[in-house]
Amino acid sequence: MYIFNLSPIEDINTDWLRSHLRYVLNEVNHGARYAILRRGQPVAGLVPITEARALFEATRADRKYREIHEGLKRRDEDRLRQAVADLGQAESALYTGAT
């Protein structure tokens, strides 16, 4: 089970990370979170593995839900198109048979 961590994320640059990797990994192991910057721009996040796995699972579940939702939406749209087409054919047959 994962408990969400709302602690602030500290920014560190790649040079500092390279020279202090052992310290940073120890801190992450104890719950710290870091944003890794390259030339002042964030490029990656470093979080405890439990948080990374939780984020991965949440993303995967969300993606699966969206795929199911889109599939149902397409199915409903196809059914509506078919019903309109069937109604059009029935009306056409009714009018052509009535003349």
JSON list of C-alpha atoms in Angstrom, two decimals:
[
{"chain": "A", "resi": 1, "resn": "MET", "atom": "CA", "xyz": [0.00, 0.00, 0.00]},
{"chain": "A", "resi": 2, "resn": "TYR", "atom": "CA", "xyz": [1.24, 3.48, -0.83]},
{"chain": "A", "resi": 3, "resn": "ILE", "atom": "CA", "xyz": [0.63, 6.68, 1.12]},
{"chain": "A", "resi": 4, "resn": "PHE", "atom": "CA", "xyz": [0.95, 9.81, -1.02]},
{"chain": "A", "resi": 5, "resn": "ASN", "atom": "CA", "xyz": [3.81, 12.12, -0.02]},
{"chain": "A", "resi": 6, "resn": "LEU", "atom": "CA", "xyz": [3.02, 15.84, -0.18]},
{"chain": "A", "resi": 7, "resn": "SER", "atom": "CA", "xyz": [6.51, 16.98, 0.80]},
{"chain": "A", "resi": 8, "resn": "PRO", "atom": "CA", "xyz": [8.11, 19.58, -1.48]},
{"chain": "A", "resi": 9, "resn": "ILE", "atom": "CA", "xyz": [10.32, 18.42, -4.32]},
{"chain": "A", "resi": 10, "resn": "GLU", "atom": "CA", "xyz": [13.86, 19.78, -4.22]},
{"chain": "A", "resi": 11, "resn": "ASP", "atom": "CA", "xyz": [15.52, 20.80, -7.48]},
{"chain": "A", "resi": 12, "resn": "ILE", "atom": "CA", "xyz": [19.03, 19.47, -8.08]},
{"chain": "A", "resi": 13, "resn": "ASN", "atom": "CA", "xyz": [21.20, 19.79, -11.17]},
{"chain": "A", "resi": 14, "resn": "THR", "atom": "CA", "xyz": [22.85, 16.87, -12.92]},
{"chain": "A", "resi": 15, "resn": "ASP", "atom": "CA", "xyz": [26.38, 17.86, -11.87]},
{"chain": "A", "resi": 16, "resn": "TRP", "atom": "CA", "xyz": [25.42, 17.96, -8.18]},
{"chain": "A", "resi": 17, "resn": "LEU", "atom": "CA", "xyz": [23.56, 14.66, -8.57]},
{"chain": "A", "resi": 18, "resn": "ARG", "atom": "CA", "xyz": [26.60, 13.03, -10.19]},
{"chain": "A", "resi": 19, "resn": "SER", "atom": "CA", "xyz": [28.92, 14.09, -7.39]},
{"chain": "A", "resi": 20, "resn": "HIS", "atom": "CA", "xyz": [26.44, 13.29, -4.56]},
{"chain": "A", "resi": 21, "resn": "LEU", "atom": "CA", "xyz": [24.65, 10.24, -5.94]},
{"chain": "A", "resi": 22, "resn": "ARG", "atom": "CA", "xyz": [25.16, 8.04, -2.87]},
{"chain": "A", "resi": 23, "resn": "TYR", "atom": "CA", "xyz": [23.76, 10.76, -0.58]},
{"chain": "A", "resi": 24, "resn": "VAL", "atom": "CA", "xyz": [20.78, 11.45, -2.89]},
{"chain": "A", "resi": 25, "resn": "LEU", "atom": "CA", "xyz": [19.88, 7.76, -3.16]},
{"chain": "A", "resi": 26, "resn": "ASN", "atom": "CA", "xyz": [20.03, 7.41, 0.61]},
{"chain": "A", "resi": 27, "resn": "GLU", "atom": "CA", "xyz": [17.71, 10.41, 0.99]},
{"chain": "A", "resi": 28, "resn": "VAL", "atom": "CA", "xyz": [15.29, 9.02, -1.60]},
{"chain": "A", "resi": 29, "resn": "ASN", "atom": "CA", "xyz": [15.32, 5.73, 0.26]},
{"chain": "A", "resi": 30, "resn": "HIS", "atom": "CA", "xyz": [14.05, 7.69, 3.27]},
{"chain": "A", "resi": 31, "resn": "GLY", "atom": "CA", "xyz": [11.27, 9.42, 1.33]},
{"chain": "A", "resi": 32, "resn": "ALA", "atom": "CA", "xyz": [12.91, 12.47, -0.29]},
{"chain": "A", "resi": 33, "resn": "ARG", "atom": "CA", "xyz": [11.88, 13.48, -3.80]},
{"chain": "A", "resi": 34, "resn": "TYR", "atom": "CA", "xyz": [13.96, 15.41, -6.32]},
{"chain": "A", "resi": 35, "resn": "ALA", "atom": "CA", "xyz": [13.47, 17.15, -9.65]},
{"chain": "A", "resi": 36, "resn": "ILE", "atom": "CA", "xyz": [16.57, 16.69, -11.78]},
{"chain": "A", "resi": 37, "resn": "LEU", "atom": "CA", "xyz": [17.51, 19.79, -13.78]},
{"chain": "A", "resi": 38, "resn": "ARG", "atom": "CA", "xyz": [19.67, 19.99, -16.89]},
{"chain": "A", "resi": 39, "resn": "ARG", "atom": "CA", "xyz": [20.69, 23.53, -17.80]},
{"chain": "A", "resi": 40, "resn": "GLY", "atom": "CA", "xyz": [18.01, 24.79, -15.43]},
{"chain": "A", "resi": 41, "resn": "GLN", "atom": "CA", "xyz": [15.18, 22.80, -17.07]},
{"chain": "A", "resi": 42, "resn": "PRO", "atom": "CA", "xyz": [13.49, 19.86, -15.30]},
{"chain": "A", "resi": 43, "resn": "VAL", "atom": "CA", "xyz": [14.17, 16.60, -17.15]},
{"chain": "A", "resi": 44, "resn": "ALA", "atom": "CA", "xyz": [13.37, 13.86, -14.64]},
{"chain": "A", "resi": 45, "resn": "GLY", "atom": "CA", "xyz": [12.06, 13.10, -11.20]},
{"chain": "A", "resi": 46, "resn": "LEU", "atom": "CA", "xyz": [13.66, 10.91, -8.58]},
{"chain": "A", "resi": 47, "resn": "VAL", "atom": "CA", "xyz": [11.18, 9.41, -6.11]},
{"chain": "A", "resi": 48, "resn": "PRO", "atom": "CA", "xyz": [11.06, 6.37, -3.84]},
{"chain": "A", "resi": 49, "resn": "ILE", "atom": "CA", "xyz": [10.33, 3.16, -5.73]},
{"chain": "A", "resi": 50, "resn": "THR", "atom": "CA", "xyz": [6.98, 2.69, -3.97]},
{"chain": "A", "resi": 51, "resn": "GLU", "atom": "CA", "xyz": [5.83, 6.07, -5.30]},
{"chain": "A", "resi": 52, "resn": "ALA", "atom": "CA", "xyz": [7.14, 5.34, -8.79]},
{"chain": "A", "resi": 53, "resn": "ARG", "atom": "CA", "xyz": [5.29, 2.01, -8.87]},
{"chain": "A", "resi": 54, "resn": "ALA", "atom": "CA", "xyz": [2.10, 3.61, -7.57]},
{"chain": "A", "resi": 55, "resn": "LEU", "atom": "CA", "xyz": [2.28, 6.31, -10.24]},
{"chain": "A", "resi": 56, "resn": "PHE", "atom": "CA", "xyz": [2.92, 3.68, -12.92]},
{"chain": "A", "resi": 57, "resn": "GLU", "atom": "CA", "xyz": [-0.05, 1.57, -11.79]},
{"chain": "A", "resi": 58, "resn": "ALA", "atom": "CA", "xyz": [-2.33, 4.62, -11.59]},
{"chain": "A", "resi": 59, "resn": "THR", "atom": "CA", "xyz": [-1.30, 5.68, -15.08]},
{"chain": "A", "resi": 60, "resn": "ARG", "atom": "CA", "xyz": [-1.84, 2.18, -16.44]},
{"chain": "A", "resi": 61, "resn": "ALA", "atom": "CA", "xyz": [-5.27, 1.91, -14.81]},
{"chain": "A", "resi": 62, "resn": "ASP", "atom": "CA", "xyz": [-6.24, 5.34, -16.15]},
{"chain": "A", "resi": 63, "resn": "ARG", "atom": "CA", "xyz": [-5.09, 4.38, -19.66]},
{"chain": "A", "resi": 64, "resn": "LYS", "atom": "CA", "xyz": [-7.09, 1.15, -19.49]},
{"chain": "A", "resi": 65, "resn": "TYR", "atom": "CA", "xyz": [-10.20, 3.04, -18.30]},
{"chain": "A", "resi": 66, "resn": "ARG", "atom": "CA", "xyz": [-9.84, 5.55, -21.16]},
{"chain": "A", "resi": 67, "resn": "GLU", "atom": "CA", "xyz": [-9.49, 2.73, -23.69]},
{"chain": "A", "resi": 68, "resn": "ILE", "atom": "CA", "xyz": [-12.63, 1.03, -22.37]},
{"chain": "A", "resi": 69, "resn": "HIS", "atom": "CA", "xyz": [-14.52, 4.33, -22.35]},
{"chain": "A", "resi": 70, "resn": "GLU", "atom": "CA", "xyz": [-13.46, 5.13, -25.93]},
{"chain": "A", "resi": 71, "resn": "GLY", "atom": "CA", "xyz": [-14.46, 1.64, -27.05]},
{"chain": "A", "resi": 72, "resn": "LEU", "atom": "CA", "xyz": [-17.91, 2.03, -25.52]},
{"chain": "A", "resi": 73, "resn": "LYS", "atom": "CA", "xyz": [-18.29, 5.47, -27.06]},
{"chain": "A", "resi": 74, "resn": "ARG", "atom": "CA", "xyz": [-17.37, 4.13, -30.53]},
{"chain": "A", "resi": 75, "resn": "ARG", "atom": "CA", "xyz": [-19.78, 1.22, -30.08]},
{"chain": "A", "resi": 76, "resn": "ASP", "atom": "CA", "xyz": [-22.62, 3.58, -29.12]},
{"chain": "A", "resi": 77, "resn": "GLU", "atom": "CA", "xyz": [-21.87, 5.87, -32.08]},
{"chain": "A", "resi": 78, "resn": "ASP", "atom": "CA", "xyz": [-21.85, 2.86, -34.44]},
{"chain": "A", "resi": 79, "resn": "ARG", "atom": "CA", "xyz": [-25.19, 1.68, -33.04]},
{"chain": "A", "resi": 80, "resn": "LEU", "atom": "CA", "xyz": [-26.69, 5.14, -33.50]},
{"chain": "A", "resi": 81, "resn": "ARG", "atom": "CA", "xyz": [-25.41, 5.36, -37.09]},
{"chain": "A", "resi": 82, "resn": "GLN", "atom": "CA", "xyz": [-26.86, 1.92, -37.83]},
{"chain": "A", "resi": 83, "resn": "ALA", "atom": "CA", "xyz": [-30.23, 2.83, -36.26]},
{"chain": "A", "resi": 84, "resn": "VAL", "atom": "CA", "xyz": [-30.40, 6.02, -38.35]},
{"chain": "A", "resi": 85, "resn": "ALA", "atom": "CA", "xyz": [-29.49, 4.06, -41.49]},
{"chain": "A", "resi": 86, "resn": "ASP", "atom": "CA", "xyz": [-32.10, 1.40, -40.72]},
{"chain": "A", "resi": 87, "resn": "LEU", "atom": "CA", "xyz": [-34.73, 4.06, -40.11]},
{"chain": "A", "resi": 88, "resn": "GLY", "atom": "CA", "xyz": [-33.81, 5.75, -43.40]},
{"chain": "A", "resi": 89, "resn": "GLN", "atom": "CA", "xyz": [-34.14, 2.45, -45.26]},
{"chain": "A", "resi": 90, "resn": "ALA", "atom": "CA", "xyz": [-37.47, 1.71, -43.59]},
{"chain": "A", "resi": 91, "resn": "GLU", "atom": "CA", "xyz": [-38.82, 5.16, -44.49]},
{"chain": "A", "resi": 92, "resn": "SER", "atom": "CA", "xyz": [-37.52, 4.82, -48.03]},
{"chain": "A", "resi": 93, "resn": "ALA", "atom": "CA", "xyz": [-39.22, 1.43, -48.40]},
{"chain": "A", "resi": 94, "resn": "LEU", "atom": "CA", "xyz": [-42.44, 2.83, -46.93]},
{"chain": "A", "resi": 95, "resn": "TYR", "atom": "CA", "xyz": [-42.54, 5.77, -49.33]},
{"chain": "A", "resi": 96, "resn": "THR", "atom": "CA", "xyz": [-41.48, 3.81, -52.40]},
{"chain": "A", "resi": 97, "resn": "GLY", "atom": "CA", "xyz": [-44.00, 1.09, -51.61]},
{"chain": "A", "resi": 98, "resn": "ALA", "atom": "CA", "xyz": [-46.80, 3.66, -51.03]},
{"chain": "A", "resi": 99, "resn": "THR", "atom": "CA", "xyz": [-46.54, 5.26, -54.48]}
]
